[in-house]
Short mmCIF file of the C-alpha atoms (twelve columns), coordinates in Angstrom:
data_MODEL
# 
_entry.id   MODEL 
# 
loop_
_atom_site.group_PDB 
_atom_site.id 
_atom_site.type_symbol 
_atom_site.label_atom_id 
_atom_site.label_alt_id 
_atom_site.label_comp_id 
_atom_site.label_asym_id 
_atom_site.label_seq_id 
_atom_site.Cartn_x 
_atom_site.Cartn_y 
_atom_site.Cartn_z 
_atom_site.pdbx_PDB_model_num 
ATOM 1   C CA . MET A 1   116.238 61.989  74.816  1 
ATOM 2   C CA . GLN A 2   112.440 62.196  74.741  1 
ATOM 3   C CA . HIS A 3   110.381 61.034  77.711  1 
ATOM 4   C CA . ALA A 4   106.717 60.879  78.654  1 
ATOM 5   C CA . PRO A 5   105.177 64.091  79.994  1 
ATOM 6   C CA . LEU A 6   106.151 65.025  83.527  1 
ATOM 7   C CA . SER A 7   103.657 64.729  86.351  1 
ATOM 8   C CA . VAL A 8   103.082 66.914  89.390  1 
ATOM 9   C CA . GLN A 9   101.082 65.298  92.149  1 
ATOM 10  C CA . VAL A 10  99.054  67.192  94.724  1 
ATOM 11  C CA . THR A 11  98.408  65.029  97.756  1 
ATOM 12  C CA . ARG A 12  95.987  65.191  100.657 1 
ATOM 13  C CA . GLY A 13  95.868  62.716  103.515 1 
ATOM 14  C CA . GLY A 14  98.396  60.419  101.873 1 
ATOM 15  C CA . ILE A 15  96.676  60.015  98.493  1 
ATOM 16  C CA . VAL A 16  96.887  61.912  95.207  1 
ATOM 17  C CA . GLU A 17  94.064  64.439  95.103  1 
ATOM 18  C CA . SER A 18  95.052  66.184  91.851  1 
ATOM 19  C CA . GLU A 19  97.631  65.616  89.131  1 
ATOM 20  C CA . HIS A 20  99.084  67.949  86.496  1 
ATOM 21  C CA . SER A 21  100.723 66.942  83.203  1 
ATOM 22  C CA . ILE A 22  103.650 69.051  81.949  1 
ATOM 23  C CA . LYS A 23  105.707 69.074  78.761  1 
ATOM 24  C CA . ALA A 24  109.231 70.433  78.948  1 
ATOM 25  C CA . VAL A 25  112.434 70.703  76.943  1 
ATOM 26  C CA . ILE A 26  116.089 71.493  77.579  1 
ATOM 27  C CA . VAL A 27  117.929 73.024  74.595  1 
ATOM 28  C CA . SER A 28  121.550 74.105  74.117  1 
ATOM 29  C CA . SER A 29  122.608 77.417  72.579  1 
ATOM 30  C CA . THR A 30  123.609 75.521  69.415  1 
ATOM 31  C CA . GLY A 31  120.086 74.127  69.061  1 
ATOM 32  C CA . GLU A 32  120.650 70.612  70.376  1 
ATOM 33  C CA . VAL A 33  117.716 69.162  72.289  1 
ATOM 34  C CA . MET A 34  119.323 67.740  75.412  1 
ATOM 35  C CA . ALA A 35  116.132 66.203  76.835  1 
ATOM 36  C CA . SER A 36  112.390 66.545  76.411  1 
ATOM 37  C CA . TRP A 37  109.200 65.388  78.068  1 
ATOM 38  C CA . GLY A 38  105.935 65.219  76.133  1 
ATOM 39  C CA . ASP A 39  105.123 66.807  72.777  1 
ATOM 40  C CA . VAL A 40  107.419 69.830  72.761  1 
ATOM 41  C CA . GLU A 41  106.783 70.545  69.060  1 
ATOM 42  C CA . ALA A 42  103.109 71.336  69.673  1 
ATOM 43  C CA . LEU A 43  102.320 75.048  69.523  1 
ATOM 44  C CA . VAL A 44  102.051 76.974  72.788  1 
ATOM 45  C CA . TYR A 45  101.657 80.643  73.571  1 
ATOM 46  C CA . PRO A 46  104.729 81.735  75.541  1 
ATOM 47  C CA . ARG A 47  102.781 84.630  77.045  1 
ATOM 48  C CA . SER A 48  104.876 86.704  79.473  1 
ATOM 49  C CA . ALA A 49  107.723 84.178  79.550  1 
ATOM 50  C CA . ILE A 50  109.045 85.765  76.352  1 
ATOM 51  C CA . LYS A 51  109.264 89.361  77.613  1 
ATOM 52  C CA . ALA A 52  113.066 89.521  77.454  1 
ATOM 53  C CA . MET A 53  112.799 88.827  73.717  1 
ATOM 54  C CA . GLN A 54  110.197 91.586  73.360  1 
ATOM 55  C CA . VAL A 55  112.516 94.242  74.806  1 
ATOM 56  C CA . LEU A 56  115.661 93.012  73.050  1 
ATOM 57  C CA . ALA A 57  115.216 95.291  70.014  1 
ATOM 58  C CA . PHE A 58  114.923 98.358  72.272  1 
ATOM 59  C CA . ILE A 59  118.204 97.465  73.992  1 
ATOM 60  C CA . GLU A 60  119.937 96.661  70.693  1 
ATOM 61  C CA . MET A 61  119.018 100.055 69.282  1 
ATOM 62  C CA . GLY A 62  120.629 101.808 72.238  1 
ATOM 63  C CA . GLY A 63  117.409 102.735 74.014  1 
ATOM 64  C CA . ALA A 64  118.748 102.163 77.535  1 
ATOM 65  C CA . GLU A 65  121.630 104.566 76.893  1 
ATOM 66  C CA . GLN A 66  119.581 107.150 75.016  1 
ATOM 67  C CA . PHE A 67  116.957 107.399 77.759  1 
ATOM 68  C CA . ALA A 68  119.378 106.781 80.659  1 
ATOM 69  C CA . PHE A 69  117.465 103.751 81.931  1 
ATOM 70  C CA . THR A 70  118.918 102.249 85.101  1 
ATOM 71  C CA . ASP A 71  119.480 98.520  85.539  1 
ATOM 72  C CA . GLU A 72  116.257 98.374  87.577  1 
ATOM 73  C CA . GLU A 73  114.365 100.015 84.713  1 
ATOM 74  C CA . ILE A 74  115.873 97.624  82.175  1 
ATOM 75  C CA . ALA A 75  114.920 94.669  84.391  1 
ATOM 76  C CA . ILE A 76  111.300 95.746  84.788  1 
ATOM 77  C CA . CYS A 77  110.914 95.738  80.991  1 
ATOM 78  C CA . CYS A 78  111.065 91.935  81.362  1 
ATOM 79  C CA . ALA A 79  108.673 91.795  84.297  1 
ATOM 80  C CA . SER A 80  105.285 90.517  85.291  1 
ATOM 81  C CA . HIS A 81  105.516 92.578  88.443  1 
ATOM 82  C CA . ASN A 82  103.421 92.645  91.585  1 
ATOM 83  C CA . GLY A 83  102.431 96.300  91.327  1 
ATOM 84  C CA . GLU A 84  104.240 97.091  94.567  1 
ATOM 85  C CA . PRO A 85  105.303 100.720 95.134  1 
ATOM 86  C CA . GLU A 86  108.865 100.014 93.983  1 
ATOM 87  C CA . HIS A 87  107.544 98.666  90.686  1 
ATOM 88  C CA . VAL A 88  105.111 101.520 90.115  1 
ATOM 89  C CA . ASN A 89  107.727 104.169 90.932  1 
ATOM 90  C CA . THR A 90  110.268 102.544 88.619  1 
ATOM 91  C CA . VAL A 91  107.874 102.524 85.661  1 
ATOM 92  C CA . GLN A 92  106.885 106.136 86.370  1 
ATOM 93  C CA . SER A 93  110.568 107.065 86.259  1 
ATOM 94  C CA . MET A 94  110.815 105.437 82.822  1 
ATOM 95  C CA . LEU A 95  107.841 107.422 81.556  1 
ATOM 96  C CA . ASP A 96  109.387 110.631 82.904  1 
ATOM 97  C CA . LYS A 97  112.584 109.898 80.968  1 
ATOM 98  C CA . LEU A 98  110.536 109.191 77.828  1 
ATOM 99  C CA . VAL A 99  108.591 112.456 78.400  1 
ATOM 100 C CA . LEU A 100 105.360 110.461 78.374  1 
ATOM 101 C CA . SER A 101 102.575 109.758 80.833  1 
ATOM 102 C CA . GLU A 102 100.488 106.856 82.092  1 
ATOM 103 C CA . SER A 103 97.798  107.800 79.582  1 
ATOM 104 C CA . ASP A 104 100.165 106.833 76.733  1 
ATOM 105 C CA . PHE A 105 99.996  103.195 77.828  1 
ATOM 106 C CA . GLU A 106 97.635  100.833 76.003  1 
ATOM 107 C CA . CYS A 107 97.902  97.912  78.424  1 
ATOM 108 C CA . GLY A 108 94.834  98.587  80.553  1 
ATOM 109 C CA . CYS A 109 94.746  98.598  84.347  1 
ATOM 110 C CA . HIS A 110 94.102  96.037  87.049  1 
ATOM 111 C CA . TRP A 111 94.595  95.824  90.779  1 
ATOM 112 C CA . PRO A 112 98.184  94.942  91.794  1 
ATOM 113 C CA . MET A 113 99.023  91.255  91.520  1 
ATOM 114 C CA . ARG A 114 100.175 91.290  95.142  1 
ATOM 115 C CA . VAL A 115 97.015  91.414  97.220  1 
ATOM 116 C CA . GLU A 116 98.689  93.380  100.019 1 
ATOM 117 C CA . ALA A 117 99.662  96.130  97.558  1 
ATOM 118 C CA . GLY A 118 96.045  96.325  96.453  1 
ATOM 119 C CA . TYR A 119 94.839  96.547  100.050 1 
ATOM 120 C CA . ALA A 120 97.288  99.402  100.685 1 
ATOM 121 C CA . LEU A 121 96.086  101.216 97.589  1 
ATOM 122 C CA . ALA A 122 92.440  100.828 98.545  1 
ATOM 123 C CA . GLY A 123 93.224  101.865 102.123 1 
ATOM 124 C CA . GLU A 124 94.478  105.166 100.747 1 
ATOM 125 C CA . GLY A 125 91.215  105.599 98.886  1 
ATOM 126 C CA . ARG A 126 92.939  105.141 95.533  1 
ATOM 127 C CA . LYS A 127 92.214  103.009 92.499  1 
ATOM 128 C CA . PRO A 128 94.819  101.345 90.269  1 
ATOM 129 C CA . ASN A 129 95.960  102.828 86.979  1 
ATOM 130 C CA . GLN A 130 97.983  101.374 84.120  1 
ATOM 131 C CA . LEU A 131 101.230 101.708 86.087  1 
ATOM 132 C CA . HIS A 132 99.942  98.869  88.291  1 
ATOM 133 C CA . ASN A 133 99.479  96.569  85.293  1 
ATOM 134 C CA . ASN A 134 101.994 93.745  85.694  1 
ATOM 135 C CA . CYS A 135 103.168 94.398  82.116  1 
ATOM 136 C CA . SER A 136 103.661 98.173  82.467  1 
ATOM 137 C CA . GLY A 137 107.461 97.860  82.350  1 
ATOM 138 C CA . LYS A 138 107.268 95.992  79.057  1 
ATOM 139 C CA . HIS A 139 104.963 98.644  77.668  1 
ATOM 140 C CA . ALA A 140 107.343 101.409 78.740  1 
ATOM 141 C CA . GLY A 141 109.996 99.626  76.678  1 
ATOM 142 C CA . MET A 142 107.611 99.459  73.718  1 
ATOM 143 C CA . LEU A 143 106.898 103.186 73.981  1 
ATOM 144 C CA . GLY A 144 110.643 103.762 74.038  1 
ATOM 145 C CA . LEU A 145 111.033 101.623 70.935  1 
ATOM 146 C CA . ALA A 146 108.454 103.771 69.127  1 
ATOM 147 C CA . LYS A 147 110.598 106.825 69.885  1 
ATOM 148 C CA . LEU A 148 113.731 105.068 68.624  1 
ATOM 149 C CA . LEU A 149 111.936 104.099 65.414  1 
ATOM 150 C CA . GLY A 150 110.643 107.647 65.004  1 
ATOM 151 C CA . VAL A 151 107.017 106.541 64.698  1 
ATOM 152 C CA . PRO A 152 103.856 107.643 66.545  1 
ATOM 153 C CA . SER A 153 103.212 105.540 69.620  1 
ATOM 154 C CA . GLN A 154 99.444  105.463 69.175  1 
ATOM 155 C CA . GLY A 155 98.358  101.912 68.401  1 
ATOM 156 C CA . TYR A 156 101.773 100.493 69.355  1 
ATOM 157 C CA . ILE A 157 100.042 97.290  70.526  1 
ATOM 158 C CA . ASP A 158 98.634  96.549  67.054  1 
ATOM 159 C CA . ILE A 159 100.236 93.640  65.217  1 
ATOM 160 C CA . ASP A 160 100.963 95.747  62.117  1 
ATOM 161 C CA . HIS A 161 102.455 98.696  64.049  1 
ATOM 162 C CA . PRO A 162 106.199 99.231  63.405  1 
ATOM 163 C CA . VAL A 163 106.904 98.550  67.087  1 
ATOM 164 C CA . GLN A 164 105.352 95.070  66.969  1 
ATOM 165 C CA . GLN A 165 106.846 94.353  63.555  1 
ATOM 166 C CA . LYS A 166 110.321 95.138  64.889  1 
ATOM 167 C CA . ILE A 167 109.718 93.025  67.972  1 
ATOM 168 C CA . SER A 168 108.354 90.065  66.002  1 
ATOM 169 C CA . ASN A 169 111.300 90.154  63.577  1 
ATOM 170 C CA . THR A 170 113.769 90.104  66.467  1 
ATOM 171 C CA . MET A 171 111.912 87.284  68.217  1 
ATOM 172 C CA . ALA A 172 111.734 85.288  64.979  1 
ATOM 173 C CA . GLU A 173 115.515 85.515  64.639  1 
ATOM 174 C CA . MET A 174 116.116 84.450  68.238  1 
ATOM 175 C CA . CYS A 175 113.514 81.662  68.188  1 
ATOM 176 C CA . GLU A 176 114.413 80.625  64.623  1 
ATOM 177 C CA . TYR A 177 110.707 80.394  63.905  1 
ATOM 178 C CA . ASP A 178 108.572 81.891  61.139  1 
ATOM 179 C CA . TYR A 179 105.737 83.885  62.700  1 
ATOM 180 C CA . SER A 180 104.156 84.868  59.369  1 
ATOM 181 C CA . SER A 181 101.577 82.074  59.502  1 
ATOM 182 C CA . ALA A 182 101.684 81.351  63.240  1 
ATOM 183 C CA . PRO A 183 98.519  81.741  65.323  1 
ATOM 184 C CA . TRP A 184 98.508  84.920  67.373  1 
ATOM 185 C CA . SER A 185 96.269  86.750  69.807  1 
ATOM 186 C CA . PRO A 186 96.261  89.886  71.910  1 
ATOM 187 C CA . ASP A 187 97.838  88.972  75.242  1 
ATOM 188 C CA . GLY A 188 96.328  90.012  78.560  1 
ATOM 189 C CA . CYS A 189 98.042  93.391  78.171  1 
ATOM 190 C CA . SER A 190 96.803  93.660  74.531  1 
ATOM 191 C CA . ALA A 191 100.245 93.377  72.894  1 
ATOM 192 C CA . PRO A 192 100.441 90.445  70.431  1 
ATOM 193 C CA . THR A 193 101.564 86.990  71.486  1 
ATOM 194 C CA . TRP A 194 102.516 84.414  68.844  1 
ATOM 195 C CA . ALA A 195 102.288 80.649  69.259  1 
ATOM 196 C CA . MET A 196 105.402 78.511  68.746  1 
ATOM 197 C CA . PRO A 197 106.840 75.137  69.769  1 
ATOM 198 C CA . LEU A 198 108.430 74.911  73.213  1 
ATOM 199 C CA . THR A 199 111.665 73.860  71.529  1 
ATOM 200 C CA . ASN A 200 111.944 77.206  69.736  1 
ATOM 201 C CA . LEU A 201 111.116 79.128  72.896  1 
ATOM 202 C CA . ALA A 202 113.884 77.292  74.742  1 
ATOM 203 C CA . LEU A 203 116.300 77.880  71.849  1 
ATOM 204 C CA . ALA A 204 115.775 81.642  72.045  1 
ATOM 205 C CA . PHE A 205 116.644 81.692  75.730  1 
ATOM 206 C CA . ALA A 206 119.603 79.333  75.307  1 
ATOM 207 C CA . LYS A 207 121.010 81.813  72.779  1 
ATOM 208 C CA . PHE A 208 120.145 84.634  75.171  1 
ATOM 209 C CA . ALA A 209 122.078 82.844  77.933  1 
ATOM 210 C CA . SER A 210 125.066 82.089  75.693  1 
ATOM 211 C CA . PRO A 211 125.031 84.622  72.823  1 
ATOM 212 C CA . GLU A 212 128.571 84.179  71.497  1 
ATOM 213 C CA . ASN A 213 127.321 83.089  68.057  1 
ATOM 214 C CA . LEU A 214 125.140 86.190  67.665  1 
ATOM 215 C CA . SER A 215 126.170 89.565  66.249  1 
ATOM 216 C CA . GLU A 216 128.274 91.779  68.511  1 
ATOM 217 C CA . VAL A 217 125.385 94.201  68.932  1 
ATOM 218 C CA . ARG A 218 123.016 91.400  69.957  1 
ATOM 219 C CA . GLN A 219 125.607 89.822  72.238  1 
ATOM 220 C CA . LYS A 220 125.937 93.125  74.079  1 
ATOM 221 C CA . ALA A 221 122.160 93.546  74.310  1 
ATOM 222 C CA . CYS A 222 121.688 90.030  75.697  1 
ATOM 223 C CA . LYS A 223 124.379 90.607  78.305  1 
ATOM 224 C CA . THR A 224 122.893 93.975  79.286  1 
ATOM 225 C CA . LEU A 225 119.475 92.404  79.782  1 
ATOM 226 C CA . TYR A 226 120.727 89.319  81.586  1 
ATOM 227 C CA . ASP A 227 122.901 91.317  83.975  1 
ATOM 228 C CA . ALA A 228 119.997 93.657  84.787  1 
ATOM 229 C CA . VAL A 229 117.440 90.952  85.578  1 
ATOM 230 C CA . VAL A 230 119.716 88.804  87.735  1 
ATOM 231 C CA . LYS A 231 121.068 91.866  89.543  1 
ATOM 232 C CA . HIS A 232 117.541 93.100  90.303  1 
ATOM 233 C CA . PRO A 233 115.278 90.014  90.488  1 
ATOM 234 C CA . PHE A 234 112.731 91.911  92.601  1 
ATOM 235 C CA . MET A 235 111.888 94.015  89.546  1 
ATOM 236 C CA . VAL A 236 111.078 90.895  87.498  1 
ATOM 237 C CA . ALA A 237 108.302 89.758  89.858  1 
ATOM 238 C CA . GLY A 238 108.366 90.873  93.500  1 
ATOM 239 C CA . THR A 239 107.608 89.742  97.042  1 
ATOM 240 C CA . ASP A 240 106.875 86.027  97.500  1 
ATOM 241 C CA . ARG A 241 107.234 85.262  93.795  1 
ATOM 242 C CA . TYR A 242 109.046 82.167  92.539  1 
ATOM 243 C CA . CYS A 243 110.944 84.021  89.769  1 
ATOM 244 C CA . THR A 244 112.400 86.517  92.224  1 
ATOM 245 C CA . ASP A 245 113.068 84.028  95.012  1 
ATOM 246 C CA . MET A 246 114.830 81.474  92.821  1 
ATOM 247 C CA . MET A 247 117.041 84.064  91.117  1 
ATOM 248 C CA . ARG A 248 118.114 85.317  94.537  1 
ATOM 249 C CA . ILE A 249 118.866 81.773  95.697  1 
ATOM 250 C CA . LEU A 250 120.828 80.877  92.568  1 
ATOM 251 C CA . GLN A 251 122.949 84.032  92.766  1 
ATOM 252 C CA . LYS A 252 122.843 85.345  89.191  1 
ATOM 253 C CA . ARG A 253 123.384 81.898  87.659  1 
ATOM 254 C CA . VAL A 254 119.872 81.612  86.192  1 
ATOM 255 C CA . PHE A 255 117.235 83.926  84.725  1 
ATOM 256 C CA . LEU A 256 113.690 82.660  85.266  1 
ATOM 257 C CA . LYS A 257 110.443 84.040  83.921  1 
ATOM 258 C CA . VAL A 258 106.866 82.896  84.276  1 
ATOM 259 C CA . GLY A 259 104.214 83.149  81.587  1 
ATOM 260 C CA . ALA A 260 100.446 82.903  81.983  1 
ATOM 261 C CA . GLU A 261 98.731  79.517  81.698  1 
ATOM 262 C CA . GLY A 262 101.581 77.529  83.216  1 
ATOM 263 C CA . VAL A 263 104.524 78.515  81.015  1 
ATOM 264 C CA . TYR A 264 108.046 78.939  82.407  1 
ATOM 265 C CA . ILE A 265 111.530 79.526  81.001  1 
ATOM 266 C CA . ALA A 266 114.992 79.422  82.528  1 
ATOM 267 C CA . ALA A 267 118.214 80.646  80.889  1 
ATOM 268 C CA . ILE A 268 121.455 79.207  82.311  1 
ATOM 269 C CA . PRO A 269 124.676 80.822  80.926  1 
ATOM 270 C CA . GLU A 270 127.265 78.573  82.582  1 
ATOM 271 C CA . LEU A 271 125.650 75.484  81.035  1 
ATOM 272 C CA . LYS A 272 124.844 77.256  77.730  1 
ATOM 273 C CA . LEU A 273 121.271 75.999  77.744  1 
ATOM 274 C CA . ALA A 274 117.697 76.891  78.552  1 
ATOM 275 C CA . ILE A 275 114.561 75.188  79.820  1 
ATOM 276 C CA . ALA A 276 111.040 75.823  78.572  1 
ATOM 277 C CA . LEU A 277 107.943 74.140  79.950  1 
ATOM 278 C CA . LYS A 278 104.160 74.290  79.775  1 
ATOM 279 C CA . CYS A 279 101.655 72.869  82.244  1 
ATOM 280 C CA . GLU A 280 98.860  71.414  80.146  1 
ATOM 281 C CA . ASP A 281 96.080  72.691  82.423  1 
ATOM 282 C CA . GLY A 282 97.699  76.099  82.957  1 
ATOM 283 C CA . ALA A 283 98.500  75.659  86.661  1 
ATOM 284 C CA . VAL A 284 101.382 77.855  87.789  1 
ATOM 285 C CA . ARG A 285 101.842 75.763  90.952  1 
ATOM 286 C CA . ALA A 286 102.718 72.783  88.780  1 
ATOM 287 C CA . ALA A 287 104.986 74.799  86.472  1 
ATOM 288 C CA . GLU A 288 107.003 76.024  89.464  1 
ATOM 289 C CA . SER A 289 107.288 72.503  90.861  1 
ATOM 290 C CA . VAL A 290 108.591 71.150  87.550  1 
ATOM 291 C CA . MET A 291 111.015 74.039  87.100  1 
ATOM 292 C CA . THR A 292 112.529 73.274  90.494  1 
ATOM 293 C CA . ALA A 293 112.847 69.592  89.564  1 
ATOM 294 C CA . LEU A 294 114.485 70.452  86.238  1 
ATOM 295 C CA . LEU A 295 116.945 72.882  87.846  1 
ATOM 296 C CA . ASP A 296 117.871 70.029  90.186  1 
ATOM 297 C CA . HIS A 297 118.058 67.669  87.194  1 
ATOM 298 C CA . ILE A 298 120.694 69.751  85.403  1 
ATOM 299 C CA . GLY A 299 122.658 70.241  88.620  1 
ATOM 300 C CA . ILE A 300 122.512 74.034  88.857  1 
ATOM 301 C CA . THR A 301 121.093 73.890  92.400  1 
ATOM 302 C CA . SER A 302 123.773 71.541  93.756  1 
ATOM 303 C CA . PHE A 303 125.538 74.298  95.713  1 
ATOM 304 C CA . VAL A 304 122.348 75.404  97.501  1 
ATOM 305 C CA . ALA A 305 121.708 74.099  101.017 1 
ATOM 306 C CA . GLU A 306 119.070 71.390  101.248 1 
ATOM 307 C CA . ASP A 307 117.002 73.314  103.793 1 
ATOM 308 C CA . VAL A 308 116.797 76.263  101.388 1 
ATOM 309 C CA . MET A 309 115.634 74.225  98.395  1 
ATOM 310 C CA . GLN A 310 113.388 71.743  100.160 1 
ATOM 311 C CA . LYS A 311 110.364 74.048  100.421 1 
ATOM 312 C CA . TYR A 312 110.413 74.407  96.615  1 
ATOM 313 C CA . ARG A 313 111.019 70.703  95.964  1 
ATOM 314 C CA . SER A 314 108.109 69.649  98.142  1 
ATOM 315 C CA . VAL A 315 105.628 72.448  98.688  1 
ATOM 316 C CA . ILE A 316 103.781 71.932  101.969 1 
ATOM 317 C CA . LEU A 317 100.070 72.723  101.777 1 
ATOM 318 C CA . LYS A 318 98.358  74.102  104.874 1 
ATOM 319 C CA . ASN A 319 94.824  75.153  105.717 1 
ATOM 320 C CA . TRP A 320 93.707  78.417  107.358 1 
ATOM 321 C CA . GLU A 321 94.684  77.072  110.799 1 
ATOM 322 C CA . GLN A 322 98.143  76.227  109.435 1 
ATOM 323 C CA . ARG A 323 97.488  72.501  109.686 1 
ATOM 324 C CA . ILE A 324 99.380  70.489  107.074 1 
ATOM 325 C CA . THR A 325 96.999  69.022  104.500 1 
ATOM 326 C CA . GLY A 326 99.333  67.745  101.754 1 
ATOM 327 C CA . THR A 327 102.148 68.456  99.337  1 
ATOM 328 C CA . ILE A 328 102.925 69.445  95.745  1 
ATOM 329 C CA . VAL A 329 105.741 67.321  94.313  1 
ATOM 330 C CA . CYS A 330 107.418 66.547  90.969  1 
ATOM 331 C CA . ALA A 331 110.200 63.981  90.906  1 
ATOM 332 C CA . ILE A 332 112.831 63.727  88.136  1 
ATOM 333 C CA . GLU A 333 116.018 61.713  88.219  1 
ATOM 334 C CA . ARG A 334 119.088 63.937  88.297  1 
ATOM 335 C CA . ALA A 335 121.281 64.106  85.188  1 
# 
């Protein structure tokens, strides 16, 4: 059933101060659209929400076994991490196993996403390197894929490099979408990102959540990835991050992943479906609010205590003196 776009309202002093419009879709692993809001066939860039699809080929080809990657290391391949010490050390361990170094990365560097981690780094008189890039785990997986393919890693971020060709072919199969004429752009980490409809993005993660109709090799790879990310949600994001917090609350029942510019996905194995959404103005605060409402809508949060979920259902806004100024709320009728 198709509905009007969803709305997230940001209040202050009892009136709506800002409002965000969001399109979203729920798709089953067999491709059935269970519900949608807004134009979900319009092209969107999935950005980092699609990272599990980008590492799938590496897992399928036996990369985790060949390089003895731990579950934490597999999980961080799907991450937009905070750059906290645990994240940096995990990615360094991956490079050690690949017999590579930080200089082999082509993702660029930035200060850690978690401000406190950046303060700690600066307090030690240090500057960030590419290990602190929130996509460094994904890039370690791409470097591993180059080794599996037996090709030079230099230029692995280029769209015509064998690494990106292998990744795009795998994603095209999972999304059931032809990327050959799709718009694309270097992502923030310089690896390619291809535009696609939200429906196809959700389909890929519904199949990821419930892969029984895929090949045995792909079924195993999907299960390996899913088990790693829900077992180690801290590696997917980090301290005070919605992805990590919600996966901990939902106890391995859901995999969630944010993408830049207000994109979010959720893969739910027990219901054999996935959710994909995009906030039209790119606001992550609105995307998180809608994801919470949609998880409530499908009933996957029904076992969680009200006092645990309430702070995500109605985000309380406070000023610097901790005075309440308003809320962030999205309301959807439950299924």
